[in-house]
Coordinates of C-alpha atoms in Angstrom, one line a residue:
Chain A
X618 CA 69.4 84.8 45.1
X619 CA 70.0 85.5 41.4
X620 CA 67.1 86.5 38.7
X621 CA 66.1 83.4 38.2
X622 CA 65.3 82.4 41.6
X623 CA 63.1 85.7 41.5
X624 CA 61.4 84.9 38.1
X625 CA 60.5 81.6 39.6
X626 CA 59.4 82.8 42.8
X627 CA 57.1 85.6 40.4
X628 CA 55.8 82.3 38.5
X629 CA 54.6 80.8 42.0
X630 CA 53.3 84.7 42.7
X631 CA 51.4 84.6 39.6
X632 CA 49.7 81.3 40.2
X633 CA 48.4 82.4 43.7
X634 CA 47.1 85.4 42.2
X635 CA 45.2 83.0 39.9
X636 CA 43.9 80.5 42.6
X637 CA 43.1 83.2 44.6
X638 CA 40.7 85.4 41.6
X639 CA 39.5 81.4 40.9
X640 CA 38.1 80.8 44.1
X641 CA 36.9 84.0 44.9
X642 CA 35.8 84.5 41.4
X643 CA 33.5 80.6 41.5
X644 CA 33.1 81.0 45.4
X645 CA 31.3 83.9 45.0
X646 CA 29.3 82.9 42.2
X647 CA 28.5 79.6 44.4
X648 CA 28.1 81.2 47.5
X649 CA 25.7 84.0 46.4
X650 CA 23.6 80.6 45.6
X651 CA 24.3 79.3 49.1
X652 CA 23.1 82.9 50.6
X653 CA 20.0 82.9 48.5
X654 CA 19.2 79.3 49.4
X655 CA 20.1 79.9 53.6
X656 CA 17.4 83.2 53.4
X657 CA 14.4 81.2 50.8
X658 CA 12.3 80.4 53.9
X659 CA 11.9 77.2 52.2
X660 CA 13.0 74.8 55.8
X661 CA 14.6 72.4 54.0
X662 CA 16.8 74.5 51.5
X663 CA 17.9 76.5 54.6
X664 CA 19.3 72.8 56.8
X665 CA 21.2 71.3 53.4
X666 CA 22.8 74.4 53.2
X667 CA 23.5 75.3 57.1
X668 CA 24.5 71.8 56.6
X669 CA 27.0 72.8 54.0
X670 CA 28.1 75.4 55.3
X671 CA 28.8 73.8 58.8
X672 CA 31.3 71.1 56.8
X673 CA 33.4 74.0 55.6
X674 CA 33.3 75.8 58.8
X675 CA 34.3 72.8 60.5
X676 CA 37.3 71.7 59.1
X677 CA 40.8 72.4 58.0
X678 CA 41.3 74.4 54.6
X679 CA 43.7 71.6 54.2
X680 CA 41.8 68.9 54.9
X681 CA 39.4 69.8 52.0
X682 CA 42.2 70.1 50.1
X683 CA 43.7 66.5 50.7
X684 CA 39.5 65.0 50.0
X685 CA 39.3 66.8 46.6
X686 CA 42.8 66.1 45.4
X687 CA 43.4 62.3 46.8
X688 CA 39.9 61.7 47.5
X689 CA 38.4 62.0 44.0
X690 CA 41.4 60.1 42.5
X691 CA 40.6 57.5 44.7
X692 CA 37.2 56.9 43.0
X693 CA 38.5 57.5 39.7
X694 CA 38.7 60.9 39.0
X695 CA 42.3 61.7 38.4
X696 CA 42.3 65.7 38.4
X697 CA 45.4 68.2 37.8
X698 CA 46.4 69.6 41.0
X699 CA 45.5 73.1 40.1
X700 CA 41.6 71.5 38.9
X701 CA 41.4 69.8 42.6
X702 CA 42.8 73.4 44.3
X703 CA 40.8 75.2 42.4
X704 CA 37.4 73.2 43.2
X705 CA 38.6 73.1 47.1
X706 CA 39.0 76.6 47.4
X707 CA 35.7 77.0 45.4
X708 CA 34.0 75.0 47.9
X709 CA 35.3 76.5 50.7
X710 CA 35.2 80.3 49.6
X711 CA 31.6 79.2 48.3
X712 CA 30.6 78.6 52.2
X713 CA 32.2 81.7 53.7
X714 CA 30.9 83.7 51.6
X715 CA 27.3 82.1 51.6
X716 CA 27.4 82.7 55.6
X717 CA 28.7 86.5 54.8
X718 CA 25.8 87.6 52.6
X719 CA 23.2 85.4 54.4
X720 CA 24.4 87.7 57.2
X721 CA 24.3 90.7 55.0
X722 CA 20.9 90.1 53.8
X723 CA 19.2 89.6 57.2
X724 CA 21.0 93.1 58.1
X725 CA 18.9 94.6 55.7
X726 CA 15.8 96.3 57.1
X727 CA 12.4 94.1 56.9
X728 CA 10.7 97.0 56.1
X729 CA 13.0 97.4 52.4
X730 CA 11.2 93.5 51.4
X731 CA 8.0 94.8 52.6
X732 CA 8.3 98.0 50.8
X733 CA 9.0 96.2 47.2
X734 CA 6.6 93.7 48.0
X735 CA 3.5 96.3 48.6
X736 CA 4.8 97.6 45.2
X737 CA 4.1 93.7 43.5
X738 CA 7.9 93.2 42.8
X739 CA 8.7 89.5 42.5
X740 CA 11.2 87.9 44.3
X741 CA 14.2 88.4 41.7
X742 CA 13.5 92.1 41.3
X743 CA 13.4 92.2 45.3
X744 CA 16.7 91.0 45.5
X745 CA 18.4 92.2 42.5
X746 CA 17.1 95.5 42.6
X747 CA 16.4 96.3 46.2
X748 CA 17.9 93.5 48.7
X749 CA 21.4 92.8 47.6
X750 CA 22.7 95.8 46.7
X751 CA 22.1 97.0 50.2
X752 CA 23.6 94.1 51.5
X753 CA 26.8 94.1 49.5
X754 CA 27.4 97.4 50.5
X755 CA 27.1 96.1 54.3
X756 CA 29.2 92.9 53.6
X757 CA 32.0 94.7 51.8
X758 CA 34.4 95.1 54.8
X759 CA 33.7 91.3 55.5
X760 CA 33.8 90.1 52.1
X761 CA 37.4 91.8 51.8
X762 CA 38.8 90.1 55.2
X763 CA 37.4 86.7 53.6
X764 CA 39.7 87.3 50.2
X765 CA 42.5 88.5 52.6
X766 CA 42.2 84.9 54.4
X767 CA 41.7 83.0 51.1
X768 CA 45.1 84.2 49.6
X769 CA 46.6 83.0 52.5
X770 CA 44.8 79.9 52.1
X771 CA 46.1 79.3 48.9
X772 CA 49.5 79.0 50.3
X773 CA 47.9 75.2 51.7
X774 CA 48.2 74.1 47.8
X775 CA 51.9 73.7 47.8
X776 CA 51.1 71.0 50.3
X777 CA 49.3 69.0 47.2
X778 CA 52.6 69.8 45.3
X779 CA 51.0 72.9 43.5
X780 CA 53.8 75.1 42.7
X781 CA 52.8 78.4 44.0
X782 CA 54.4 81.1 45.5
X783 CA 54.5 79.4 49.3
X784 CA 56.1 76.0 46.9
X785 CA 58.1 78.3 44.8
X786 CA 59.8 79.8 47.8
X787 CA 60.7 76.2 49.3
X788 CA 61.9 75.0 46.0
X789 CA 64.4 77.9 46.2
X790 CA 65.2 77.6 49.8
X791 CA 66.1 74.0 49.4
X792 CA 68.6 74.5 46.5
X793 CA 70.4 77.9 48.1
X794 CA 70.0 76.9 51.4
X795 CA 68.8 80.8 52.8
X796 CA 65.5 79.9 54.4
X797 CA 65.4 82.9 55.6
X798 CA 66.1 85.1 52.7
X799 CA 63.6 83.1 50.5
X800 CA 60.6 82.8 52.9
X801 CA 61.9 86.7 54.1
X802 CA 61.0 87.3 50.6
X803 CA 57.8 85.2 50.0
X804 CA 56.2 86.8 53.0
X805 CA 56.8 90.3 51.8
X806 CA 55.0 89.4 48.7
X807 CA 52.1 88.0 50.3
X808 CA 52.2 91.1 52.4
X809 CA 52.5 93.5 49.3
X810 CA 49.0 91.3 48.5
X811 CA 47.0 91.4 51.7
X812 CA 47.7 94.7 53.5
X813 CA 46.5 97.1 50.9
X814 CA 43.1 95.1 50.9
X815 CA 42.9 95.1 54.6
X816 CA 43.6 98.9 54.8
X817 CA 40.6 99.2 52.3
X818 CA 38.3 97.2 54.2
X819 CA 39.0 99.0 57.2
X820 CA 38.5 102.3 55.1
X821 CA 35.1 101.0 53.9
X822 CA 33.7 99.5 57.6
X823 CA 35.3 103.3 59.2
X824 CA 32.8 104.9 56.0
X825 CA 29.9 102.9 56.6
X826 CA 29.9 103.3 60.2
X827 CA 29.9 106.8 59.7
X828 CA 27.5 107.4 57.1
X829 CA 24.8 105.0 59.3
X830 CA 25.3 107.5 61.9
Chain B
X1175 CA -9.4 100.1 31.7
X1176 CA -12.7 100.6 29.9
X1177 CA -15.8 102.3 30.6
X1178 CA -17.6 99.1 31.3
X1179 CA -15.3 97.3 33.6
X1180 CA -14.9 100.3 35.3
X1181 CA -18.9 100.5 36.5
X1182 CA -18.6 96.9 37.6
X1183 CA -15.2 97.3 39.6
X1184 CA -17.3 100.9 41.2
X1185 CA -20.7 98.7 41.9
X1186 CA -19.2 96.3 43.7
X1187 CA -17.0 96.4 46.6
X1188 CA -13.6 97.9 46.3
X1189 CA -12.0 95.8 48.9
X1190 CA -14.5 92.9 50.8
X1191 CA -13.3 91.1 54.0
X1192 CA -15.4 88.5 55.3
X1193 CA -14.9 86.3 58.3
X1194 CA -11.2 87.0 58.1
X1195 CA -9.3 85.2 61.3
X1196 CA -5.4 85.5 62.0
X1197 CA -3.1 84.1 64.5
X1198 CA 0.7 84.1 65.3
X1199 CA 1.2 80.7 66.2
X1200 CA -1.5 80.2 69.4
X1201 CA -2.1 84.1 69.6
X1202 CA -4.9 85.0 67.6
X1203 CA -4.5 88.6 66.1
X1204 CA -7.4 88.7 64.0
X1205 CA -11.1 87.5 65.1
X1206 CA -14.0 87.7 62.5
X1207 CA -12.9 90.8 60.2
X1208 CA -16.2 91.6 58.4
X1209 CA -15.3 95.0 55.8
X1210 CA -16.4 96.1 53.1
X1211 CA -15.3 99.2 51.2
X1212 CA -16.9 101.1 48.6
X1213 CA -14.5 102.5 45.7
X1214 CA -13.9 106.3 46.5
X1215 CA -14.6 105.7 50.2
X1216 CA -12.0 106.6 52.8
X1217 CA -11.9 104.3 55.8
X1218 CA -9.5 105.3 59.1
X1219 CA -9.0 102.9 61.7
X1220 CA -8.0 103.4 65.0
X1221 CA -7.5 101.9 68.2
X1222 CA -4.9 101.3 70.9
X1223 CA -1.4 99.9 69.6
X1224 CA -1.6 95.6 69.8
X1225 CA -5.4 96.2 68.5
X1226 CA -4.9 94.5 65.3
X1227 CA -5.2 97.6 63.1
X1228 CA -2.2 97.1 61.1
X1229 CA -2.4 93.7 61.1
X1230 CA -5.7 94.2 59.3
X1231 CA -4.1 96.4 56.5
X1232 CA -1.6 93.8 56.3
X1233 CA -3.7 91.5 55.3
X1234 CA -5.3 93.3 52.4
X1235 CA -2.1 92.9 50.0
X1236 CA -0.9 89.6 51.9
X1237 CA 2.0 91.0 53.9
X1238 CA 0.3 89.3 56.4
X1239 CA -0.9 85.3 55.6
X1240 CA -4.4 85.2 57.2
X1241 CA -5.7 81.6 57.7
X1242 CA -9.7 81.8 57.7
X1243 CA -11.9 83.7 55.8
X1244 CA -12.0 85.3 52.6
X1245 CA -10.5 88.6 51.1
X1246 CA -11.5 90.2 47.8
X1247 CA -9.7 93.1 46.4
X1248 CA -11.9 94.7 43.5
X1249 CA -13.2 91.2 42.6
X1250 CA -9.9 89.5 42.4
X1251 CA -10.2 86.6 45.8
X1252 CA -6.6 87.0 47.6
X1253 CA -5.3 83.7 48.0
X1254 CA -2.2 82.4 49.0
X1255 CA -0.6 82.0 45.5
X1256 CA 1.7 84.5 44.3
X1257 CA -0.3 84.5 41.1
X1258 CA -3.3 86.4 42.9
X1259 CA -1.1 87.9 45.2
X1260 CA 0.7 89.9 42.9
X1261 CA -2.1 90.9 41.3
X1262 CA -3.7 92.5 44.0
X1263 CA -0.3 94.3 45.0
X1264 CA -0.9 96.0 41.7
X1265 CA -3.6 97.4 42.9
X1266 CA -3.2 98.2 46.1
X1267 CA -0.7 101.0 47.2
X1268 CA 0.8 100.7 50.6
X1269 CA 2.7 103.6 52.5
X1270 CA 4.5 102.6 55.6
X1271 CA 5.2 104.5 59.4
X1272 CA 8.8 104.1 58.4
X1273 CA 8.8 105.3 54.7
X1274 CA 10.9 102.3 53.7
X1275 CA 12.4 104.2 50.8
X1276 CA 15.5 102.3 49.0
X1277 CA 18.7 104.4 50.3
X1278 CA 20.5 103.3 47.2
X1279 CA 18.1 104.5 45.4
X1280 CA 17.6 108.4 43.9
X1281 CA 13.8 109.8 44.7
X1282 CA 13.5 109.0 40.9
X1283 CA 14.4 105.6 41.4
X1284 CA 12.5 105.1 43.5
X1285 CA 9.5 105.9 42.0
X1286 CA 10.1 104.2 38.7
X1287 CA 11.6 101.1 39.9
X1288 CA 8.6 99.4 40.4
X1289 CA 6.5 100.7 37.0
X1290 CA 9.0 99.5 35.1
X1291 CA 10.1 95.8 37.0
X1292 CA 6.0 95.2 37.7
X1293 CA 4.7 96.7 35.1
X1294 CA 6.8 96.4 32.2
X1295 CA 6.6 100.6 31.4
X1296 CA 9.4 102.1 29.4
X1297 CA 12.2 103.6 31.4
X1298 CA 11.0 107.3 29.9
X1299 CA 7.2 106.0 30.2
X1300 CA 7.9 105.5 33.8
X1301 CA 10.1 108.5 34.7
X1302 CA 7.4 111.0 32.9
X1303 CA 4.7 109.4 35.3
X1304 CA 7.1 109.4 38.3
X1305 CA 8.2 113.5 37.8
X1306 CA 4.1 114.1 37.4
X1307 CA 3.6 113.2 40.6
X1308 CA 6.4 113.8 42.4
X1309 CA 5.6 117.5 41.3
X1310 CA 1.9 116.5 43.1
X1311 CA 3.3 115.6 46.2
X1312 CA 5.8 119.2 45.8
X1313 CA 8.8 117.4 45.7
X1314 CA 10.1 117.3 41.8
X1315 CA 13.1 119.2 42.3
X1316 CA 14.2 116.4 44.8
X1317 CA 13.9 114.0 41.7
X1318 CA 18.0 113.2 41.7
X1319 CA 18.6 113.7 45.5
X1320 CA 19.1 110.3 47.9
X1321 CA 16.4 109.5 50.6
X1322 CA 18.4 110.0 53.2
X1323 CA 19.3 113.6 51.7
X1324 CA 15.3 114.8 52.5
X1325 CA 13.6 115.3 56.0
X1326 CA 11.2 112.8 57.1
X1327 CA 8.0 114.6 56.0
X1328 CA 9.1 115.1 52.2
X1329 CA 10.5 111.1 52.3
X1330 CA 7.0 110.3 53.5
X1331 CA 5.8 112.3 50.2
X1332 CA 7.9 110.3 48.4
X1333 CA 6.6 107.4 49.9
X1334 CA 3.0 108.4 48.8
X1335 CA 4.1 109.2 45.0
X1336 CA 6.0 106.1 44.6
X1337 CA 2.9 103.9 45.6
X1338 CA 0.3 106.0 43.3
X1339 CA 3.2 105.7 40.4
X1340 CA 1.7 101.9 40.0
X1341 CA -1.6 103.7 39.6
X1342 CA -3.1 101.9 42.1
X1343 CA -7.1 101.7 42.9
X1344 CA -6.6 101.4 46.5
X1345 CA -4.2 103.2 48.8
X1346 CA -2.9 101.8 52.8
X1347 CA -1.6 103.6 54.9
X1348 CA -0.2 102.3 58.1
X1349 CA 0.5 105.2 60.8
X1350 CA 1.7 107.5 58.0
X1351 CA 2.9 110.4 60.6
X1352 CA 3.5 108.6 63.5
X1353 CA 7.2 108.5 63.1
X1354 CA 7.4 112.4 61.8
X1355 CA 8.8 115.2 63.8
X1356 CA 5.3 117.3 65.0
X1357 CA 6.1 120.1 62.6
X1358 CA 6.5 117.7 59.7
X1359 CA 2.9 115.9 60.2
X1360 CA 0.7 118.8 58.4
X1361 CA 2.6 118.6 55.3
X1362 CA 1.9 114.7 55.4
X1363 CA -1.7 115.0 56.1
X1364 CA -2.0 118.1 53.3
X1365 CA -1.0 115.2 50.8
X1366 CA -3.5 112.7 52.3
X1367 CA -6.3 114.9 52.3
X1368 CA -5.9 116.3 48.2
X1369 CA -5.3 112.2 47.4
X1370 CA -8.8 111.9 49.4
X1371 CA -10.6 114.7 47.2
X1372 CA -9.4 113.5 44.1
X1373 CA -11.5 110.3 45.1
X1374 CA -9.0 107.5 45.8
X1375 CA -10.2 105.0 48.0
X1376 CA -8.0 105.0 51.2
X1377 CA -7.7 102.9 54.7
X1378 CA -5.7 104.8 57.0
X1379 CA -4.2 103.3 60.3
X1380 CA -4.1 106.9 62.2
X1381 CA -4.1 108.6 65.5
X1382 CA -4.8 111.6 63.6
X1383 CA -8.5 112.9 64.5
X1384 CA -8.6 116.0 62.8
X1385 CA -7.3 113.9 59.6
X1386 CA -10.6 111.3 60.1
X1387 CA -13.0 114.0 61.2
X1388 CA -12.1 116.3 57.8
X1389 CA -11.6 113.1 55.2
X1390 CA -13.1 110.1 56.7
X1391 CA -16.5 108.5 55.7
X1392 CA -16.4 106.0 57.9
X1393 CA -14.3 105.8 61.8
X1394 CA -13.5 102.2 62.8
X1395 CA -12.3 101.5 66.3
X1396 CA -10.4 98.1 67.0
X1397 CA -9.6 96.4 70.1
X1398 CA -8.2 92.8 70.6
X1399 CA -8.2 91.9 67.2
X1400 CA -11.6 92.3 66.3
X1401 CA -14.0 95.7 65.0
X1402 CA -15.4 96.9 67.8
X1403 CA -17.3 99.9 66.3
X1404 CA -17.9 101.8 62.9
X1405 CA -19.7 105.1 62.5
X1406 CA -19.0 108.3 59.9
X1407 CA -16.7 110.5 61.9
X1408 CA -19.7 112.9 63.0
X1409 CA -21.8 109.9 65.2
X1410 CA -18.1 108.3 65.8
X1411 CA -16.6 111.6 67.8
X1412 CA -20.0 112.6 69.8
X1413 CA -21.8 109.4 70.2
X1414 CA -19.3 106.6 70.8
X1415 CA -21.8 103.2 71.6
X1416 CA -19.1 101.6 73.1
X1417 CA -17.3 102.1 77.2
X1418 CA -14.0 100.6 75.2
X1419 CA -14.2 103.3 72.6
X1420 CA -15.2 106.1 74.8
X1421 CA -11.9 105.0 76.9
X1422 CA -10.0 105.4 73.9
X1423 CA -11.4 108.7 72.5
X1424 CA -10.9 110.2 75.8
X1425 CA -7.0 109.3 76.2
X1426 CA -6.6 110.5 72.7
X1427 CA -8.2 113.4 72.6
X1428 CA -7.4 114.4 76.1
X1429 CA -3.7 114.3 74.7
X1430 CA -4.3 117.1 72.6

């Protein structure tokens, strides 16, 4: 492997980073909607999104993948591959997330909503101010283990012939011929990604246990 | 408020429930709640747990929906709207068996949140009310610490000065000292009882009889959902009408 193989196999690194901050970037934004909408106590709101959430729960990563990318070309809309990964993994972080917080938010005592409610707060101060910061401290650890899984996930996209890092490394592998070497390599690198992260999450779940103690 | 609507709000009924009826699905929890409060008049309720006491309280600033009935909170009707909802929650103070402070939240923050979310006060506005009366309850030079920092009786304290920094007219109190460590409930009580001389009109769920004998104009005994009997603490203690209250006085007084 010379310096170009590396520089190219940094390229593919630098595009799951991206994909990877996308997703969990949009899927957050999107899935502190599905949360809030799974929690309203409004009937139907909480089926269409246990709804959604069951879709993405249900199937392959991959699968969505394939529907955004071929299946919106199909009815017209031709999208660049990194616009239909992009929107998967929005989709699919969106839902994970979603059933994270929901989670998180029903952790949180009964007693904080009544609380801010006896003082007349309305229902955005409730949760801004009072509700969700409690229960992003409580989904942390969780929240971390989904981002682990999601820039995994994004390792699926080479499959839609996105060259990232997972694409970069079989692109190299086919021309030197040292699978090994190559996917030796690209697995370090997702490792250099992941580990830290998980470390951290176990840090954070090891700190909260304590301090609820 | 002004001089006049302040006469009004005094010559009629602070809070007025009438006919009031509440069920959890088939189980009805409240059965023909007739109350009526005067400002300035301090109400404790008592009865055995499952009575319907809390449920009542509940009621007053809609933490509870009840489904029959009517409830007025100084001349506002309570309906199911969050228009009149919030409205009375502005006026009605609430201080719960479990504190329900904000952990992520200093004492300070606590206590100012809501004046400046609900009612649009100035950050320094609010925080000059808040110190005022966390220095009333003796706890201003908690003002930075974290809830879980303080012992249960000064968190309940904090409890109390948060609701009163919406300047409420009406204050709740459901079990205040029930979940307190013994040596804790006096300094709990202490606060009650000053709140109570400086006039503020006050329903308190309690077991505490000492508390309803000193403070209380008025003793009211539930059981099963519905008021059973009312008397001023004096008649109440020595000359229960009712077998079911006489029952209860005796367990609860035999306990101490």
């Amino acid at each position: 492997m010379g310096p170009d193989e590396y520089l190219f196999l940094l390229a593919g690194l630098k595009w799951t980073v991206a994909l990877s901050a996308i997703g969990f970037f949009f899927g957050g934004i999107a899935g502190l909607l599905v949360a809030l909408a799974r929690t309203s106590e409004l009937r139907v709101v909480e089926r269409i999104t246990a709804g959604y959430i069951g879709v993405f729960q249900g199937t392959p990563l991959l699968m969505q993948l394939f529907v955004v990318y071929y299946g919106l070309a199909l009815i017209g809309l031709k999208l660049d591959a990194w616009v239909a990964v992009s929107i998967g993994l929005t989709l699919h972080a969106s839902a994970y997330l979603g059933e994270i917080w929901r989670g998180a938010i029903e952790a949180v005592p009964k007693g904080q909503t009544e609380a801010a409610k006896a003082l007349s707060l309305n229902y955005t101060s409730r949760m801004r101010d009072v509700v969700l910061p409690q229960a992003f401290r409580i989904s942390l650890p969780a929240t971390i283990g989904f981002l682990v899984q999601l820039i995994k996930g994004t390792s699926l996209a080479a499959i839609v012939g996105f060259t990232e890092l997972t694409r970069a490394g079989n692109m190299i592998s086919n021309q030197i011929f040292q699978p090994l070497l190559v996917f030796g390599i690209v697995g370090a690198l997702y490792f250099i990604m992941c580990c830290p992260l998980t470390l951290y999450g176990a840090h954070l779940e090891r700190k909260f246990a304590k301090s609820a103690r | 408020m002004t001089q006049a609507s302040m006469t009004t709000s005094a010559a009629q009924a602070m809070i007025a429930m009438e006919r009031v009826e509440k069920w959890y699905g088939a189980f009805q929890a409240l059965h023909d709640i007739n109350l009526s409060v005067r400002a300035g008049e301090k109400i404790v309720l008592c009865g055995p747990s499952g009575s319907g006491k809390s449920t009542l309280i509940r009621c007053i600033n809609h933490l509870e929906a009840y489904q029959k009935g009517e409830i007025r909170v100084g001349g506002t009707v309570l309906g199911h709207e969050s228009k009149t909802i919030d409205a009375v929650r502005r006026e009605v103070g609430m201080v719960f068996q479990q504190f329900n402070l904000f952990p992520h939240l200093t004492i300070l923050e606590n206590c100012t949140l809501a004046p400046i979310r609900s009612l649009g006060l100035s950050k320094a506005e609010a925080q000059g009310r808040a110190r005022k009366l966390l220095e009333r309850v003796k706890i201003a030079e908690q003002a930075e610490k974290y809830p879980a920092q303080l012992s249960g009786g000064q968190q309940q304290r904090v409890a109390i000065a948060r609701a009163l920094c919406m300047q409420p007219k009406v204050m709740l109190f459901d079990e205040p000292t029930s979940a307190l460590d013994p040596e804790m409930v006096k300094e709990v009580l202490d606060t009650m009882i000053t709140l109570a001389e400086e006039g503020m009109t006050m329903i308190c769920v309690t077991h505490e009889m000492g508390f309803a004998r000193q403070v209380a104009d008025r003793v009211i005994f539930m059981a099963s959902g519905a008021i059973v009997e009312e008397a001023p603490p004096a008649e109440f203690f020595t000359n229960p009408r009712h077998e079911r209250t006489r029952k209860f006085l005796g367990e609860i007084l035999g306990r101490h």
